[in-house]
Amino acid sequence: MAAKTYSDTEVEQRLKEELPTWRLEDGWIRRTYKTQGWKGTLMVINTVGHLAEAAFHHPDITASYAWVEVRLMNHAAKGITDSDFALAKKIEDVVMWQPGKEDGPLQGTPDDPRFAYIKYEKSGG
């Protein structure tokens, strides 16, 4: 049985509610992660690669020195499905995780340019 695909209107509504930093463009849900340079770019690519392989749902990735674009669409279903939303959420949670901003023993990356590797957006996108 083929996975349910969502209309553009449904996709845009779900993105607005669940993944506000992602967008619908040319039949794909997309997110561009800005990094501090090549080290951060490679870390994002490797993170996305691990999550995609674990999920066995593979995005397209385009990268440059200081950014990575992740694109998801279910090729078999020829559209956006729950699998795309689920993987996008997991990628977003892991790539944008900032342990220093939550209670717990992990301090997170120091606020020092020597250790910067990803550009975190302010709350709300």
PDB file of N, CA and C in Angstrom, residues 37-112:
ATOM      1  N   GLY A  37      31.330  27.329   8.882  1.00  0.00           N
ATOM      2  CA  GLY A  37      32.396  26.963   7.957  1.00  0.00           C
ATOM      3  C   GLY A  37      32.384  25.479   7.668  1.00  0.00           C
ATOM      4  N   TRP A  38      33.435  25.026   7.031  1.00  0.00           N
ATOM      5  CA  TRP A  38      33.502  23.665   6.528  1.00  0.00           C
ATOM      6  C   TRP A  38      33.311  22.618   7.620  1.00  0.00           C
ATOM      7  N   LYS A  39      33.916  22.808   8.794  1.00  0.00           N
ATOM      8  CA  LYS A  39      33.780  21.839   9.887  1.00  0.00           C
ATOM      9  C   LYS A  39      32.310  21.641  10.251  1.00  0.00           C
ATOM     10  N   GLY A  40      31.572  22.730  10.428  1.00  0.00           N
ATOM     11  CA  GLY A  40      30.157  22.640  10.756  1.00  0.00           C
ATOM     12  C   GLY A  40      29.342  22.023   9.637  1.00  0.00           C
ATOM     13  N   THR A  41      29.682  22.358   8.398  1.00  0.00           N
ATOM     14  CA  THR A  41      28.988  21.789   7.241  1.00  0.00           C
ATOM     15  C   THR A  41      29.126  20.274   7.236  1.00  0.00           C
ATOM     16  N   LEU A  42      30.339  19.780   7.437  1.00  0.00           N
ATOM     17  CA  LEU A  42      30.548  18.332   7.458  1.00  0.00           C
ATOM     18  C   LEU A  42      29.825  17.670   8.630  1.00  0.00           C
ATOM     19  N   MET A  43      29.787  18.335   9.773  1.00  0.00           N
ATOM     20  CA  MET A  43      29.084  17.771  10.928  1.00  0.00           C
ATOM     21  C   MET A  43      27.587  17.648  10.641  1.00  0.00           C
ATOM     22  N   VAL A  44      26.996  18.649  10.011  1.00  0.00           N
ATOM     23  CA  VAL A  44      25.573  18.588   9.665  1.00  0.00           C
ATOM     24  C   VAL A  44      25.328  17.468   8.654  1.00  0.00           C
ATOM     25  N   ILE A  45      26.162  17.395   7.612  1.00  0.00           N
ATOM     26  CA  ILE A  45      25.990  16.345   6.602  1.00  0.00           C
ATOM     27  C   ILE A  45      26.080  14.962   7.246  1.00  0.00           C
ATOM     28  N   ASN A  46      27.058  14.748   8.099  1.00  0.00           N
ATOM     29  CA  ASN A  46      27.215  13.439   8.750  1.00  0.00           C
ATOM     30  C   ASN A  46      26.044  13.121   9.666  1.00  0.00           C
ATOM     31  N   THR A  47      25.543  14.118  10.374  1.00  0.00           N
ATOM     32  CA  THR A  47      24.385  13.918  11.243  1.00  0.00           C
ATOM     33  C   THR A  47      23.168  13.510  10.430  1.00  0.00           C
ATOM     34  N   VAL A  48      22.896  14.256   9.361  1.00  0.00           N
ATOM     35  CA  VAL A  48      21.761  13.941   8.494  1.00  0.00           C
ATOM     36  C   VAL A  48      21.940  12.554   7.881  1.00  0.00           C
ATOM     37  N   GLY A  49      23.144  12.235   7.459  1.00  0.00           N
ATOM     38  CA  GLY A  49      23.417  10.922   6.880  1.00  0.00           C
ATOM     39  C   GLY A  49      23.135   9.795   7.847  1.00  0.00           C
ATOM     40  N   HIS A  50      23.566   9.938   9.087  1.00  0.00           N
ATOM     41  CA  HIS A  50      23.301   8.903  10.091  1.00  0.00           C
ATOM     42  C   HIS A  50      21.802   8.733  10.321  1.00  0.00           C
ATOM     43  N   LEU A  51      21.095   9.832  10.519  1.00  0.00           N
ATOM     44  CA  LEU A  51      19.662   9.747  10.784  1.00  0.00           C
ATOM     45  C   LEU A  51      18.913   9.161   9.590  1.00  0.00           C
ATOM     46  N   ALA A  52      19.287   9.561   8.388  1.00  0.00           N
ATOM     47  CA  ALA A  52      18.624   9.055   7.181  1.00  0.00           C
ATOM     48  C   ALA A  52      18.852   7.555   7.023  1.00  0.00           C
ATOM     49  N   GLU A  53      20.063   7.118   7.263  1.00  0.00           N
ATOM     50  CA  GLU A  53      20.351   5.689   7.116  1.00  0.00           C
ATOM     51  C   GLU A  53      19.633   4.877   8.187  1.00  0.00           C
ATOM     52  N   ALA A  54      19.614   5.388   9.418  1.00  0.00           N
ATOM     53  CA  ALA A  54      18.896   4.692  10.489  1.00  0.00           C
ATOM     54  C   ALA A  54      17.403   4.586  10.166  1.00  0.00           C
ATOM     55  N   ALA A  55      16.851   5.642   9.566  1.00  0.00           N
ATOM     56  CA  ALA A  55      15.429   5.661   9.201  1.00  0.00           C
ATOM     57  C   ALA A  55      15.167   4.937   7.885  1.00  0.00           C
ATOM     58  N   PHE A  56      16.197   4.705   7.095  1.00  0.00           N
ATOM     59  CA  PHE A  56      16.124   4.161   5.740  1.00  0.00           C
ATOM     60  C   PHE A  56      15.181   5.001   4.887  1.00  0.00           C
ATOM     61  N   HIS A  57      15.387   6.312   4.993  1.00  0.00           N
ATOM     62  CA  HIS A  57      14.643   7.304   4.204  1.00  0.00           C
ATOM     63  C   HIS A  57      15.645   8.403   3.888  1.00  0.00           C
ATOM     64  N   HIS A  58      16.018   8.541   2.637  1.00  0.00           N
ATOM     65  CA  HIS A  58      17.200   9.320   2.278  1.00  0.00           C
ATOM     66  C   HIS A  58      16.863  10.643   1.600  1.00  0.00           C
ATOM     67  N   PRO A  59      17.296  11.750   2.186  1.00  0.00           N
ATOM     68  CA  PRO A  59      17.087  13.066   1.583  1.00  0.00           C
ATOM     69  C   PRO A  59      18.135  13.357   0.521  1.00  0.00           C
ATOM     70  N   ASP A  60      17.881  14.382  -0.244  1.00  0.00           N
ATOM     71  CA  ASP A  60      18.907  14.961  -1.104  1.00  0.00           C
ATOM     72  C   ASP A  60      19.589  16.052  -0.279  1.00  0.00           C
ATOM     73  N   ILE A  61      20.888  16.192  -0.458  1.00  0.00           N
ATOM     74  CA  ILE A  61      21.662  17.177   0.289  1.00  0.00           C
ATOM     75  C   ILE A  61      22.513  17.971  -0.698  1.00  0.00           C
ATOM     76  N   THR A  62      22.507  19.282  -0.537  1.00  0.00           N
ATOM     77  CA  THR A  62      23.396  20.165  -1.277  1.00  0.00           C
ATOM     78  C   THR A  62      24.164  20.962  -0.229  1.00  0.00           C
ATOM     79  N   ALA A  63      25.454  21.143  -0.457  1.00  0.00           N
ATOM     80  CA  ALA A  63      26.257  21.830   0.552  1.00  0.00           C
ATOM     81  C   ALA A  63      27.277  22.752  -0.089  1.00  0.00           C
ATOM     82  N   SER A  64      27.675  23.734   0.686  1.00  0.00           N
ATOM     83  CA  SER A  64      28.755  24.628   0.326  1.00  0.00           C
ATOM     84  C   SER A  64      29.570  24.876   1.593  1.00  0.00           C
ATOM     85  N   TYR A  65      30.494  25.807   1.542  1.00  0.00           N
ATOM     86  CA  TYR A  65      31.384  26.044   2.668  1.00  0.00           C
ATOM     87  C   TYR A  65      30.632  26.301   3.979  1.00  0.00           C
ATOM     88  N   ALA A  66      29.586  27.128   3.959  1.00  0.00           N
ATOM     89  CA  ALA A  66      28.944  27.542   5.207  1.00  0.00           C
ATOM     90  C   ALA A  66      27.431  27.295   5.229  1.00  0.00           C
ATOM     91  N   TRP A  67      26.959  26.286   4.474  1.00  0.00           N
ATOM     92  CA  TRP A  67      25.549  25.933   4.541  1.00  0.00           C
ATOM     93  C   TRP A  67      25.308  24.526   3.998  1.00  0.00           C
ATOM     94  N   VAL A  68      24.204  23.955   4.455  1.00  0.00           N
ATOM     95  CA  VAL A  68      23.748  22.642   3.997  1.00  0.00           C
ATOM     96  C   VAL A  68      22.253  22.746   3.753  1.00  0.00           C
ATOM     97  N   GLU A  69      21.803  22.335   2.569  1.00  0.00           N
ATOM     98  CA  GLU A  69      20.365  22.266   2.310  1.00  0.00           C
ATOM     99  C   GLU A  69      19.953  20.799   2.287  1.00  0.00           C
ATOM    100  N   VAL A  70      18.912  20.491   3.061  1.00  0.00           N
ATOM    101  CA  VAL A  70      18.346  19.151   3.127  1.00  0.00           C
ATOM    102  C   VAL A  70      16.988  19.202   2.443  1.00  0.00           C
ATOM    103  N   ARG A  71      16.744  18.262   1.519  1.00  0.00           N
ATOM    104  CA  ARG A  71      15.470  18.192   0.799  1.00  0.00           C
ATOM    105  C   ARG A  71      14.871  16.807   0.977  1.00  0.00           C
ATOM    106  N   LEU A  72      13.599  16.783   1.342  1.00  0.00           N
ATOM    107  CA  LEU A  72      12.894  15.513   1.539  1.00  0.00           C
ATOM    108  C   LEU A  72      11.650  15.437   0.671  1.00  0.00           C
ATOM    109  N   MET A  73      11.466  14.253   0.084  1.00  0.00           N
ATOM    110  CA  MET A  73      10.275  13.904  -0.671  1.00  0.00           C
ATOM    111  C   MET A  73      10.298  12.387  -0.807  1.00  0.00           C
ATOM    112  N   ASN A  74       9.159  11.764  -0.715  1.00  0.00           N
ATOM    113  CA  ASN A  74       9.093  10.312  -0.838  1.00  0.00           C
ATOM    114  C   ASN A  74       9.029   9.963  -2.325  1.00  0.00           C
ATOM    115  N   HIS A  75      10.126   9.463  -2.857  1.00  0.00           N
ATOM    116  CA  HIS A  75      10.198   9.163  -4.292  1.00  0.00           C
ATOM    117  C   HIS A  75       9.186   8.101  -4.701  1.00  0.00           C
ATOM    118  N   ALA A  76       9.038   7.055  -3.894  1.00  0.00           N
ATOM    119  CA  ALA A  76       8.108   5.970  -4.234  1.00  0.00           C
ATOM    120  C   ALA A  76       6.669   6.477  -4.276  1.00  0.00           C
ATOM    121  N   ALA A  77       6.320   7.347  -3.339  1.00  0.00           N
ATOM    122  CA  ALA A  77       4.957   7.882  -3.272  1.00  0.00           C
ATOM    123  C   ALA A  77       4.768   9.094  -4.182  1.00  0.00           C
ATOM    124  N   LYS A  78       5.882   9.631  -4.688  1.00  0.00           N
ATOM    125  CA  LYS A  78       5.858  10.823  -5.550  1.00  0.00           C
ATOM    126  C   LYS A  78       5.201  12.019  -4.858  1.00  0.00           C
ATOM    127  N   GLY A  79       5.594  12.252  -3.611  1.00  0.00           N
ATOM    128  CA  GLY A  79       5.068  13.382  -2.861  1.00  0.00           C
ATOM    129  C   GLY A  79       5.592  13.403  -1.438  1.00  0.00           C
ATOM    130  N   ILE A  80       5.043  14.314  -0.656  1.00  0.00           N
ATOM    131  CA  ILE A  80       5.426  14.470   0.748  1.00  0.00           C
ATOM    132  C   ILE A  80       4.530  13.562   1.589  1.00  0.00           C
ATOM    133  N   THR A  81       5.160  12.754   2.443  1.00  0.00           N
ATOM    134  CA  THR A  81       4.440  11.791   3.281  1.00  0.00           C
ATOM    135  C   THR A  81       4.806  11.995   4.753  1.00  0.00           C
ATOM    136  N   ASP A  82       4.172  11.204   5.611  1.00  0.00           N
ATOM    137  CA  ASP A  82       4.506  11.255   7.038  1.00  0.00           C
ATOM    138  C   ASP A  82       5.978  10.930   7.283  1.00  0.00           C
ATOM    139  N   SER A  83       6.574  10.079   6.452  1.00  0.00           N
ATOM    140  CA  SER A  83       7.996   9.747   6.601  1.00  0.00           C
ATOM    141  C   SER A  83       8.872  10.987   6.453  1.00  0.00           C
ATOM    142  N   ASP A  84       8.501  11.858   5.520  1.00  0.00           N
ATOM    143  CA  ASP A  84       9.277  13.087   5.315  1.00  0.00           C
ATOM    144  C   ASP A  84       9.184  14.005   6.525  1.00  0.00           C
ATOM    145  N   PHE A  85       7.976  14.166   7.052  1.00  0.00           N
ATOM    146  CA  PHE A  85       7.811  15.007   8.242  1.00  0.00           C
ATOM    147  C   PHE A  85       8.550  14.416   9.440  1.00  0.00           C
ATOM    148  N   ALA A  86       8.452  13.100   9.616  1.00  0.00           N
ATOM    149  CA  ALA A  86       9.096  12.453  10.765  1.00  0.00           C
ATOM    150  C   ALA A  86      10.616  12.606  10.707  1.00  0.00           C
ATOM    151  N   LEU A  87      11.205  12.382   9.533  1.00  0.00           N
ATOM    152  CA  LEU A  87      12.654  12.524   9.420  1.00  0.00           C
ATOM    153  C   LEU A  87      13.072  13.984   9.553  1.00  0.00           C
ATOM    154  N   ALA A  88      12.314  14.895   8.967  1.00  0.00           N
ATOM    155  CA  ALA A  88      12.630  16.323   9.101  1.00  0.00           C
ATOM    156  C   ALA A  88      12.635  16.736  10.571  1.00  0.00           C
ATOM    157  N   LYS A  89      11.651  16.264  11.342  1.00  0.00           N
ATOM    158  CA  LYS A  89      11.601  16.589  12.777  1.00  0.00           C
ATOM    159  C   LYS A  89      12.824  16.052  13.505  1.00  0.00           C
ATOM    160  N   LYS A  90      13.209  14.821  13.205  1.00  0.00           N
ATOM    161  CA  LYS A  90      14.368  14.229  13.880  1.00  0.00           C
ATOM    162  C   LYS A  90      15.646  14.995  13.508  1.00  0.00           C
ATOM    163  N   ILE A  91      15.806  15.325  12.226  1.00  0.00           N
ATOM    164  CA  ILE A  91      16.973  16.101  11.793  1.00  0.00           C
ATOM    165  C   ILE A  91      17.002  17.443  12.516  1.00  0.00           C
ATOM    166  N   GLU A  92      15.863  18.114  12.540  1.00  0.00           N
ATOM    167  CA  GLU A  92      15.782  19.423  13.196  1.00  0.00           C
ATOM    168  C   GLU A  92      16.149  19.319  14.675  1.00  0.00           C
ATOM    169  N   ASP A  93      15.596  18.324  15.359  1.00  0.00           N
ATOM    170  CA  ASP A  93      15.866  18.146  16.789  1.00  0.00           C
ATOM    171  C   ASP A  93      17.346  17.900  17.066  1.00  0.00           C
ATOM    172  N   VAL A  94      17.964  17.076  16.254  1.00  0.00           N
ATOM    173  CA  VAL A  94      19.361  16.716  16.512  1.00  0.00           C
ATOM    174  C   VAL A  94      20.318  17.833  16.075  1.00  0.00           C
ATOM    175  N   VAL A  95      20.158  18.355  14.866  1.00  0.00           N
ATOM    176  CA  VAL A  95      21.084  19.384  14.379  1.00  0.00           C
ATOM    177  C   VAL A  95      20.989  20.655  15.224  1.00  0.00           C
ATOM    178  N   MET A  96      19.789  21.030  15.623  1.00  0.00           N
ATOM    179  CA  MET A  96      19.614  22.289  16.352  1.00  0.00           C
ATOM    180  C   MET A  96      19.641  22.130  17.876  1.00  0.00           C
ATOM    181  N   TRP A  97      19.974  20.952  18.368  1.00  0.00           N
ATOM    182  CA  TRP A  97      20.032  20.691  19.807  1.00  0.00           C
ATOM    183  C   TRP A  97      21.088  21.576  20.456  1.00  0.00           C
ATOM    184  N   GLN A  98      20.692  22.247  21.531  1.00  0.00           N
ATOM    185  CA  GLN A  98      21.606  23.102  22.289  1.00  0.00           C
ATOM    186  C   GLN A  98      21.505  22.734  23.766  1.00  0.00           C
ATOM    187  N   PRO A  99      22.283  21.752  24.210  1.00  0.00           N
ATOM    188  CA  PRO A  99      22.169  21.298  25.594  1.00  0.00           C
ATOM    189  C   PRO A  99      22.382  22.379  26.632  1.00  0.00           C
ATOM    190  N   GLY A 100      23.178  23.377  26.338  1.00  0.00           N
ATOM    191  CA  GLY A 100      23.428  24.456  27.291  1.00  0.00           C
ATOM    192  C   GLY A 100      22.200  25.307  27.559  1.00  0.00           C
ATOM    193  N   LYS A 101      21.172  25.181  26.726  1.00  0.00           N
ATOM    194  CA  LYS A 101      19.948  25.971  26.895  1.00  0.00           C
ATOM    195  C   LYS A 101      18.867  25.205  27.646  1.00  0.00           C
ATOM    196  N   GLU A 102      19.175  24.013  28.096  1.00  0.00           N
ATOM    197  CA  GLU A 102      18.204  23.217  28.850  1.00  0.00           C
ATOM    198  C   GLU A 102      18.834  22.785  30.166  1.00  0.00           C
ATOM    199  N   ASP A 103      18.001  22.387  31.101  1.00  0.00           N
ATOM    200  CA  ASP A 103      18.523  21.899  32.374  1.00  0.00           C
ATOM    201  C   ASP A 103      19.220  20.569  32.146  1.00  0.00           C
ATOM    202  N   GLY A 104      20.318  20.383  32.797  1.00  0.00           N
ATOM    203  CA  GLY A 104      21.040  19.128  32.685  1.00  0.00           C
ATOM    204  C   GLY A 104      22.524  19.342  32.835  1.00  0.00           C
ATOM    205  N   PRO A 105      23.281  18.252  32.869  1.00  0.00           N
ATOM    206  CA  PRO A 105      24.716  18.345  33.125  1.00  0.00           C
ATOM    207  C   PRO A 105      25.554  18.782  31.915  1.00  0.00           C
ATOM    208  N   LEU A 106      24.993  18.747  30.713  1.00  0.00           N
ATOM    209  CA  LEU A 106      25.767  19.113  29.523  1.00  0.00           C
ATOM    210  C   LEU A 106      25.745  20.621  29.327  1.00  0.00           C
ATOM    211  N   GLN A 107      26.922  21.222  29.173  1.00  0.00           N
ATOM    212  CA  GLN A 107      27.005  22.680  29.082  1.00  0.00           C
ATOM    213  C   GLN A 107      26.775  23.212  27.674  1.00  0.00           C
ATOM    214  N   GLY A 108      26.954  22.388  26.672  1.00  0.00           N
ATOM    215  CA  GLY A 108      26.809  22.860  25.298  1.00  0.00           C
ATOM    216  C   GLY A 108      28.063  23.558  24.819  1.00  0.00           C
ATOM    217  N   THR A 109      28.070  23.904  23.551  1.00  0.00           N
ATOM    218  CA  THR A 109      29.222  24.558  22.936  1.00  0.00           C
ATOM    219  C   THR A 109      29.448  25.930  23.565  1.00  0.00           C
ATOM    220  N   PRO A 110      30.694  26.238  23.963  1.00  0.00           N
ATOM    221  CA  PRO A 110      30.977  27.551  24.548  1.00  0.00           C
ATOM    222  C   PRO A 110      30.662  28.683  23.570  1.00  0.00           C
ATOM    223  N   ASP A 111      30.277  29.816  24.113  1.00  0.00           N
ATOM    224  CA  ASP A 111      30.006  31.007  23.295  1.00  0.00           C
ATOM    225  C   ASP A 111      31.345  31.676  22.980  1.00  0.00           C
ATOM    226  N   ASP A 112      32.084  31.034  22.105  1.00  0.00           N
ATOM    227  CA  ASP A 112      33.430  31.476  21.747  1.00  0.00           C
ATOM    228  C   ASP A 112      33.628  31.117  20.276  1.00  0.00           C
TER     229      ASP A 112
END
